[in-house]
Amino acid sequence: KGKRAFIAGVADDNGYGWAIAKSLAAAGAEILLGTWVPALNIFETSLRRGKFDESRVLPDGSLMEITKVYPLDAVFDTPEDVPEDIKANKRYAGSSNWTIKEVAACVKQDFGSIDILVHSLANGPEVTKPLLETSRKGYLAAISASSYSYVSLLKHFLPIVNPGGSSISLTYIASERIIPGYGGGMSSAKAALESDTKVLAFEAGRKHKVRVNTISAGPLRSRAAKAIGFIDMMIDYSLENAPFQKELSADEVGNTAAFLASPLASAITGAVIYVDNGLNAMGVGV
Ligand code: NAD
């Protein structure tokens, strides 16, 4: 029987979430997406108009099918958490049921269960500021959108993830090594995400027989990464210094996610898997 995946954090065809969706679809999974509410309209319009058709092509020549796109804002857990200004916002008022709890309930109602949960989203409003210049508000916003969003997503979806299922998030080495420029508390948020991966692996493993892993990905020119402002430099740095001197393709991260979601990875849980051409292993630049 084919597996069903819910991938949170896809709003175009340039990021890791899209590539993960493609790899899972190529392996036979049914694809459900969670798309940030303010980006939903343009994403669905572009999908409908065929703007992504070229990047929907799978290795066998067929096009990836997306069964359903759910609006999602992962900084809100329940409708009671949504402040008035967001409720009144034009871009939000057109959609409904986009808090994490509601999305999980909608997926349950529509499909009953899933097998694979992917968290491919992050946001840090002060990411361009050094940590020493980051406000409390900015720091907490980064943690809320990039770390707690995963705890909450897993918490609300776990009851509908089939035993033997798998959950994956995306992290970055700035959690454990100094990467100047990855600021605003984003490095802290990734450190929390990686630590939580271990604790959540224990809890979800014991309670639901679900595996929890995170992929530490190398630099990719996604929309989110371009907003940070130093992505080209990071790509060049990797090209110069990594054991494998090639540009990292999003598909390589997608394929790792497909492996982690498959029975081939049945004993892997609580792990940080590096998909970065080996850059993490270097001690000095050469
Ligand atoms: P991306 O822009 O494709 O994905 C980020 C997504 O998060 C976007 O679709 C955005 O709409 C969504 N998002 C932001 N706030 C949200 C919210 N509150 N609720 C729901 N969705 C929200 O960029 P990406 O680089 O592919 O990012 C995916 C993941 O990969 C992130 O966790 C990122 O930190 C991680 N990552 C990226 C790189 C890189 O170089 N691009 C490297 C390592 C890890």
Tab-separated table of C-alpha atoms and ligand atoms in Angstrom:
chain	number	residue	atom	x	y	z
A	1	LYS	CA	0.000	0.000	0.000
A	2	GLY	CA	1.271	3.463	-0.880
A	3	LYS	CA	2.283	5.809	1.903
A	4	ARG	CA	0.841	9.239	2.526
A	5	ALA	CA	3.023	12.243	3.373
A	6	PHE	CA	2.207	15.658	4.810
A	7	ILE	CA	4.916	18.203	4.033
A	8	ALA	CA	4.742	21.525	5.863
A	9	GLY	CA	6.650	24.451	4.324
A	10	VAL	CA	6.215	24.392	0.557
A	11	ALA	CA	5.305	27.640	-1.217
A	12	ASP	CA	7.334	27.381	-4.442
A	13	ASP	CA	9.501	24.919	-6.365
A	14	ASN	CA	12.888	26.207	-5.156
A	15	GLY	CA	13.127	24.923	-1.587
A	16	TYR	CA	13.872	21.677	0.204
A	17	GLY	CA	10.192	20.958	0.891
A	18	TRP	CA	9.404	20.786	-2.824
A	19	ALA	CA	12.370	18.480	-3.495
A	20	ILE	CA	11.336	16.217	-0.609
A	21	ALA	CA	7.799	16.074	-1.999
A	22	LYS	CA	9.201	15.010	-5.367
A	23	SER	CA	11.436	12.287	-3.950
A	24	LEU	CA	8.582	10.919	-1.849
A	25	ALA	CA	6.223	11.052	-4.855
A	26	ALA	CA	8.800	9.256	-7.011
A	27	ALA	CA	8.893	6.525	-4.350
A	28	GLY	CA	5.099	6.169	-4.624
A	29	ALA	CA	3.848	8.340	-1.774
A	30	GLU	CA	0.696	10.435	-1.919
A	31	ILE	CA	1.542	14.102	-1.350
A	32	LEU	CA	-0.274	16.566	0.912
A	33	LEU	CA	1.225	20.007	1.452
A	34	GLY	CA	0.962	22.645	4.168
A	35	THR	CA	1.551	26.127	2.751
A	36	TRP	CA	2.049	29.347	4.738
A	37	VAL	CA	-1.219	31.282	4.559
A	38	PRO	CA	0.199	34.533	3.113
A	39	ALA	CA	1.899	32.536	0.326
A	40	LEU	CA	-1.032	30.217	-0.418
A	41	ASN	CA	-2.787	32.227	-3.101
A	42	ILE	CA	0.190	32.729	-5.354
A	43	PHE	CA	1.358	29.124	-4.852
A	44	GLU	CA	-2.017	27.631	-5.800
A	45	THR	CA	-2.423	30.009	-8.750
A	46	SER	CA	1.037	29.132	-10.037
A	47	LEU	CA	0.328	25.414	-9.627
A	48	ARG	CA	-2.978	25.724	-11.477
A	49	ARG	CA	-1.441	27.743	-14.319
A	50	GLY	CA	1.262	25.130	-14.866
A	51	LYS	CA	4.119	27.362	-13.722
A	52	PHE	CA	5.657	24.447	-11.826
A	53	ASP	CA	5.008	21.776	-14.458
A	54	GLU	CA	8.655	21.566	-15.522
A	55	SER	CA	9.776	21.041	-11.956
A	56	ARG	CA	6.980	18.524	-11.348
A	57	VAL	CA	8.608	16.013	-13.712
A	58	LEU	CA	9.619	12.820	-11.873
A	59	PRO	CA	12.436	10.473	-12.948
A	60	ASP	CA	9.921	8.206	-14.789
A	61	GLY	CA	8.667	11.177	-16.836
A	62	SER	CA	5.317	11.498	-15.054
A	63	LEU	CA	4.293	14.665	-13.180
A	64	MET	CA	4.174	14.783	-9.385
A	65	GLU	CA	0.550	14.886	-8.245
A	66	ILE	CA	-0.290	17.031	-5.232
A	67	THR	CA	-3.462	15.606	-3.725
A	68	LYS	CA	-4.266	18.587	-1.528
A	69	VAL	CA	-2.748	21.863	-0.328
A	70	TYR	CA	-3.696	22.980	3.180
A	71	PRO	CA	-3.255	26.554	4.402
A	72	LEU	CA	-1.021	26.552	7.504
A	73	ASP	CA	0.497	29.030	9.881
A	74	ALA	CA	2.774	27.086	12.166
A	75	VAL	CA	3.157	29.838	14.763
A	76	PHE	CA	-0.424	29.273	15.888
A	77	ASP	CA	-1.584	26.071	17.566
A	78	THR	CA	-5.303	26.728	17.990
A	79	PRO	CA	-7.795	29.398	16.835
A	80	GLU	CA	-7.725	30.865	20.370
A	81	ASP	CA	-4.040	31.750	19.821
A	82	VAL	CA	-4.688	33.977	16.791
A	83	PRO	CA	-4.566	37.724	17.554
A	84	GLU	CA	-7.188	40.092	16.137
A	85	ASP	CA	-4.871	41.837	13.660
A	86	ILE	CA	-4.041	38.509	11.982
A	87	LYS	CA	-7.708	37.439	11.939
A	88	ALA	CA	-8.581	40.717	10.232
A	89	ASN	CA	-5.662	40.520	7.770
A	90	LYS	CA	-6.873	40.200	4.166
A	91	ARG	CA	-4.455	37.416	3.357
A	92	TYR	CA	-5.660	35.334	6.303
A	93	ALA	CA	-9.367	36.090	6.213
A	94	GLY	CA	-9.739	34.305	2.871
A	95	SER	CA	-8.630	30.975	4.354
A	96	SER	CA	-9.822	28.959	7.328
A	97	ASN	CA	-8.668	26.116	9.569
A	98	TRP	CA	-4.978	27.000	9.261
A	99	THR	CA	-3.785	26.649	12.865
A	100	ILE	CA	-1.777	23.483	13.512
A	101	LYS	CA	-4.505	21.763	15.494
A	102	GLU	CA	-7.099	22.507	12.826
A	103	VAL	CA	-4.890	21.358	9.948
A	104	ALA	CA	-4.264	18.037	11.701
A	105	ALA	CA	-8.026	17.660	12.238
A	106	CYS	CA	-8.706	18.436	8.554
A	107	VAL	CA	-6.119	15.902	7.367
A	108	LYS	CA	-7.639	13.322	9.709
A	109	GLN	CA	-11.104	14.049	8.385
A	110	ASP	CA	-9.985	13.952	4.726
A	111	PHE	CA	-7.608	10.983	4.816
A	112	GLY	CA	-7.734	9.301	8.237
A	113	SER	CA	-4.000	8.872	8.638
A	114	ILE	CA	-0.540	9.651	7.260
A	115	ASP	CA	2.786	7.788	7.298
A	116	ILE	CA	5.307	10.581	6.815
A	117	LEU	CA	5.428	14.041	8.410
A	118	VAL	CA	7.907	16.616	7.099
A	119	HIS	CA	8.686	19.996	8.679
A	120	SER	CA	10.523	22.161	6.137
A	121	LEU	CA	9.896	25.649	7.458
A	122	ALA	CA	11.693	28.313	9.396
A	123	ASN	CA	11.363	32.017	10.017
A	124	GLY	CA	13.440	34.506	11.966
A	125	PRO	CA	12.379	38.140	11.553
A	126	GLU	CA	15.793	39.385	12.760
A	127	VAL	CA	17.919	36.774	10.948
A	128	THR	CA	20.144	39.445	9.421
A	129	LYS	CA	21.053	40.842	12.887
A	130	PRO	CA	23.935	39.406	14.933
A	131	LEU	CA	22.801	37.566	18.065
A	132	LEU	CA	24.150	40.383	20.250
A	133	GLU	CA	21.787	42.790	18.473
A	134	THR	CA	18.761	40.522	18.483
A	135	SER	CA	15.731	41.591	20.502
A	136	ARG	CA	13.915	39.263	22.875
A	137	LYS	CA	10.892	39.484	20.587
A	138	GLY	CA	12.909	38.533	17.502
A	139	TYR	CA	14.670	35.678	19.287
A	140	LEU	CA	11.421	34.221	20.591
A	141	ALA	CA	9.777	34.623	17.171
A	142	ALA	CA	12.594	32.607	15.581
A	143	ILE	CA	12.192	29.840	18.162
A	144	SER	CA	8.403	29.910	17.801
A	145	ALA	CA	8.357	29.642	14.006
A	146	SER	CA	11.378	27.375	13.575
A	147	SER	CA	11.495	25.097	16.648
A	148	TYR	CA	8.259	24.992	18.613
A	149	SER	CA	6.382	24.774	15.316
A	150	TYR	CA	7.897	21.302	14.956
A	151	VAL	CA	7.049	20.208	18.502
A	152	SER	CA	3.474	21.346	17.935
A	153	LEU	CA	3.199	19.822	14.458
A	154	LEU	CA	4.374	16.444	15.723
A	155	LYS	CA	2.186	16.682	18.820
A	156	HIS	CA	-0.949	17.296	16.783
A	157	PHE	CA	-0.221	14.893	13.919
A	158	LEU	CA	1.222	12.003	15.938
A	159	PRO	CA	-2.193	10.490	16.724
A	160	ILE	CA	-2.799	10.102	12.972
A	161	VAL	CA	0.713	8.920	11.997
A	162	ASN	CA	0.580	5.172	11.412
A	163	PRO	CA	2.934	3.028	13.543
A	164	GLY	CA	6.176	2.553	11.621
A	165	GLY	CA	5.841	6.104	10.341
A	166	SER	CA	8.566	8.669	10.108
A	167	SER	CA	8.984	12.355	10.840
A	168	ILE	CA	11.697	14.596	9.388
A	169	SER	CA	12.775	18.209	9.837
A	170	LEU	CA	15.494	20.355	8.263
A	171	THR	CA	18.316	21.886	10.244
A	172	TYR	CA	21.540	23.792	9.612
A	173	ILE	CA	25.057	23.449	11.004
A	174	ALA	CA	24.903	26.984	12.441
A	175	SER	CA	23.348	25.213	15.469
A	176	GLU	CA	26.713	23.746	16.474
A	177	ARG	CA	29.404	25.765	14.685
A	178	ILE	CA	29.792	29.526	14.328
A	179	ILE	CA	28.245	30.759	11.074
A	180	PRO	CA	28.391	34.574	11.195
A	181	GLY	CA	25.368	35.973	9.369
A	182	TYR	CA	22.882	33.311	10.519
A	183	GLY	CA	21.565	35.561	13.220
A	184	GLY	CA	18.391	36.677	14.953
A	185	GLY	CA	18.340	33.580	17.140
A	186	MET	CA	18.121	31.272	14.119
A	187	SER	CA	21.265	29.432	15.228
A	188	SER	CA	19.640	28.982	18.640
A	189	ALA	CA	16.418	27.792	16.996
A	190	LYS	CA	18.269	25.087	15.048
A	191	ALA	CA	20.086	23.980	18.223
A	192	ALA	CA	16.688	23.591	19.909
A	193	LEU	CA	15.341	21.700	16.891
A	194	GLU	CA	18.238	19.231	16.984
A	195	SER	CA	17.987	18.662	20.716
A	196	ASP	CA	14.219	18.252	20.442
A	197	THR	CA	14.766	15.676	17.684
A	198	LYS	CA	16.342	13.394	20.282
A	199	VAL	CA	13.703	13.857	22.968
A	200	LEU	CA	10.861	13.611	20.450
A	201	ALA	CA	12.425	10.444	18.984
A	202	PHE	CA	12.207	8.895	22.439
A	203	GLU	CA	8.648	10.002	23.129
A	204	ALA	CA	7.231	9.296	19.661
A	205	GLY	CA	9.139	6.028	19.442
A	206	ARG	CA	7.900	4.649	22.739
A	207	LYS	CA	4.379	5.936	22.389
A	208	HIS	CA	3.623	5.576	18.663
A	209	LYS	CA	6.478	3.623	17.034
A	210	VAL	CA	7.270	6.673	14.936
A	211	ARG	CA	10.863	7.625	14.068
A	212	VAL	CA	12.071	11.239	14.337
A	213	ASN	CA	15.139	12.506	12.484
A	214	THR	CA	16.511	15.773	11.168
A	215	ILE	CA	18.545	16.483	8.052
A	216	SER	CA	21.368	19.001	8.414
A	217	ALA	CA	21.386	20.349	4.892
A	218	GLY	CA	24.067	22.306	3.082
A	219	PRO	CA	23.366	25.675	1.459
A	220	LEU	CA	20.611	25.953	-1.173
A	221	ARG	CA	19.460	29.086	-3.000
A	222	SER	CA	15.852	28.880	-1.726
A	223	ARG	CA	13.544	31.813	-1.180
A	224	ALA	CA	14.135	31.703	2.581
A	225	ALA	CA	17.908	31.479	2.138
A	226	LYS	CA	18.014	34.427	-0.247
A	227	ALA	CA	16.286	36.518	2.425
A	228	ILE	CA	19.203	35.867	4.800
A	229	GLY	CA	21.504	37.549	2.309
A	230	PHE	CA	24.675	35.432	2.431
A	231	ILE	CA	23.619	32.312	0.536
A	232	ASP	CA	25.880	32.805	-2.495
A	233	MET	CA	28.858	33.186	-0.199
A	234	MET	CA	27.935	29.980	1.659
A	235	ILE	CA	27.553	28.072	-1.602
A	236	ASP	CA	30.952	29.324	-2.809
A	237	TYR	CA	32.516	28.459	0.546
A	238	SER	CA	31.189	24.911	0.317
A	239	LEU	CA	32.376	24.560	-3.285
A	240	GLU	CA	35.861	25.567	-2.185
A	241	ASN	CA	36.139	23.691	1.085
A	242	ALA	CA	33.881	20.599	1.168
A	243	PRO	CA	35.254	17.111	0.445
A	244	PHE	CA	32.883	17.007	-2.552
A	245	GLN	CA	33.407	20.160	-4.612
A	246	LYS	CA	30.040	20.242	-6.367
A	247	GLU	CA	26.926	22.327	-5.887
A	248	LEU	CA	24.414	20.624	-3.606
A	249	SER	CA	21.142	19.837	-5.334
A	250	ALA	CA	17.859	19.935	-3.423
A	251	ASP	CA	17.128	16.453	-4.810
A	252	GLU	CA	20.004	15.029	-2.774
A	253	VAL	CA	18.239	16.209	0.369
A	254	GLY	CA	14.908	14.951	-1.027
A	255	ASN	CA	16.365	11.507	-1.644
A	256	THR	CA	17.747	11.354	1.898
A	257	ALA	CA	14.298	12.214	3.232
A	258	ALA	CA	12.801	9.412	1.122
A	259	PHE	CA	15.379	6.989	2.532
A	260	LEU	CA	14.697	8.136	6.120
A	261	ALA	CA	10.963	7.701	5.562
A	262	SER	CA	11.409	4.187	4.156
A	263	PRO	CA	11.818	0.825	5.925
A	264	LEU	CA	15.471	0.928	4.806
A	265	ALA	CA	15.975	3.348	7.719
A	266	SER	CA	13.931	1.319	10.241
A	267	ALA	CA	16.587	1.573	12.980
A	268	ILE	CA	17.449	5.243	12.477
A	269	THR	CA	15.811	7.617	14.926
A	270	GLY	CA	16.926	10.630	16.948
A	271	ALA	CA	19.627	11.311	14.364
A	272	VAL	CA	21.045	14.404	12.706
A	273	ILE	CA	21.909	13.294	9.157
A	274	TYR	CA	24.305	15.578	7.259
A	275	VAL	CA	23.554	16.113	3.577
A	276	ASP	CA	26.138	18.761	2.776
A	277	ASN	CA	28.826	17.267	0.496
A	278	GLY	CA	30.730	16.510	3.715
A	279	LEU	CA	31.424	20.119	4.681
A	280	ASN	CA	30.563	19.402	8.347
A	281	ALA	CA	33.546	17.087	8.642
A	282	MET	CA	36.134	19.716	7.756
A	283	GLY	CA	38.172	21.341	10.520
A	284	VAL	CA	39.810	24.020	8.411
A	285	GLY	CA	39.149	25.604	5.035
A	286	VAL	CA	41.547	24.498	2.302
B	1	NAD	P1	11.798	27.732	1.595
B	1	NAD	O1	11.577	29.177	1.442
B	1	NAD	O2	11.546	26.862	0.419
B	1	NAD	O3	10.968	27.115	2.784
B	1	NAD	C1	10.607	27.798	3.954
B	1	NAD	C2	9.102	27.758	4.021
B	1	NAD	O4	8.650	28.113	5.324
B	1	NAD	C3	8.430	28.715	3.047
B	1	NAD	O5	7.570	27.981	2.193
B	1	NAD	C4	7.625	29.637	3.968
B	1	NAD	O6	6.414	30.027	3.373
B	1	NAD	C5	7.403	28.727	5.148
B	1	NAD	N1	7.013	29.391	6.404
B	1	NAD	C6	7.622	30.445	7.019
B	1	NAD	N2	6.948	30.755	8.143
B	1	NAD	C7	5.910	29.879	8.235
B	1	NAD	C8	4.846	29.703	9.177
B	1	NAD	N3	4.715	30.490	10.259
B	1	NAD	N4	3.948	28.712	8.961
B	1	NAD	C9	4.061	27.915	7.880
B	1	NAD	N5	5.040	28.034	6.968
B	1	NAD	C10	5.949	29.016	7.144
B	1	NAD	O7	13.324	27.609	2.091
B	1	NAD	P2	14.237	26.364	2.490
B	1	NAD	O8	15.600	26.940	2.583
B	1	NAD	O9	14.016	25.199	1.616
B	1	NAD	O10	13.767	26.010	3.965
B	1	NAD	C11	13.241	24.781	4.370
B	1	NAD	C12	13.967	24.280	5.616
B	1	NAD	O11	15.318	23.967	5.263
B	1	NAD	C13	14.050	25.306	6.744
B	1	NAD	O12	13.893	24.659	7.987
B	1	NAD	C14	15.472	25.820	6.615
B	1	NAD	O13	15.980	26.357	7.816
B	1	NAD	C15	16.173	24.529	6.235
B	1	NAD	N6	17.533	24.684	5.686
B	1	NAD	C16	17.767	25.465	4.584
B	1	NAD	C17	19.053	25.602	4.089
B	1	NAD	C18	19.340	26.452	2.860
B	1	NAD	O14	20.510	26.775	2.585
B	1	NAD	N7	18.336	26.804	2.072
B	1	NAD	C19	20.125	24.927	4.719
B	1	NAD	C20	19.857	24.125	5.832
B	1	NAD	C21	18.559	24.016	6.307
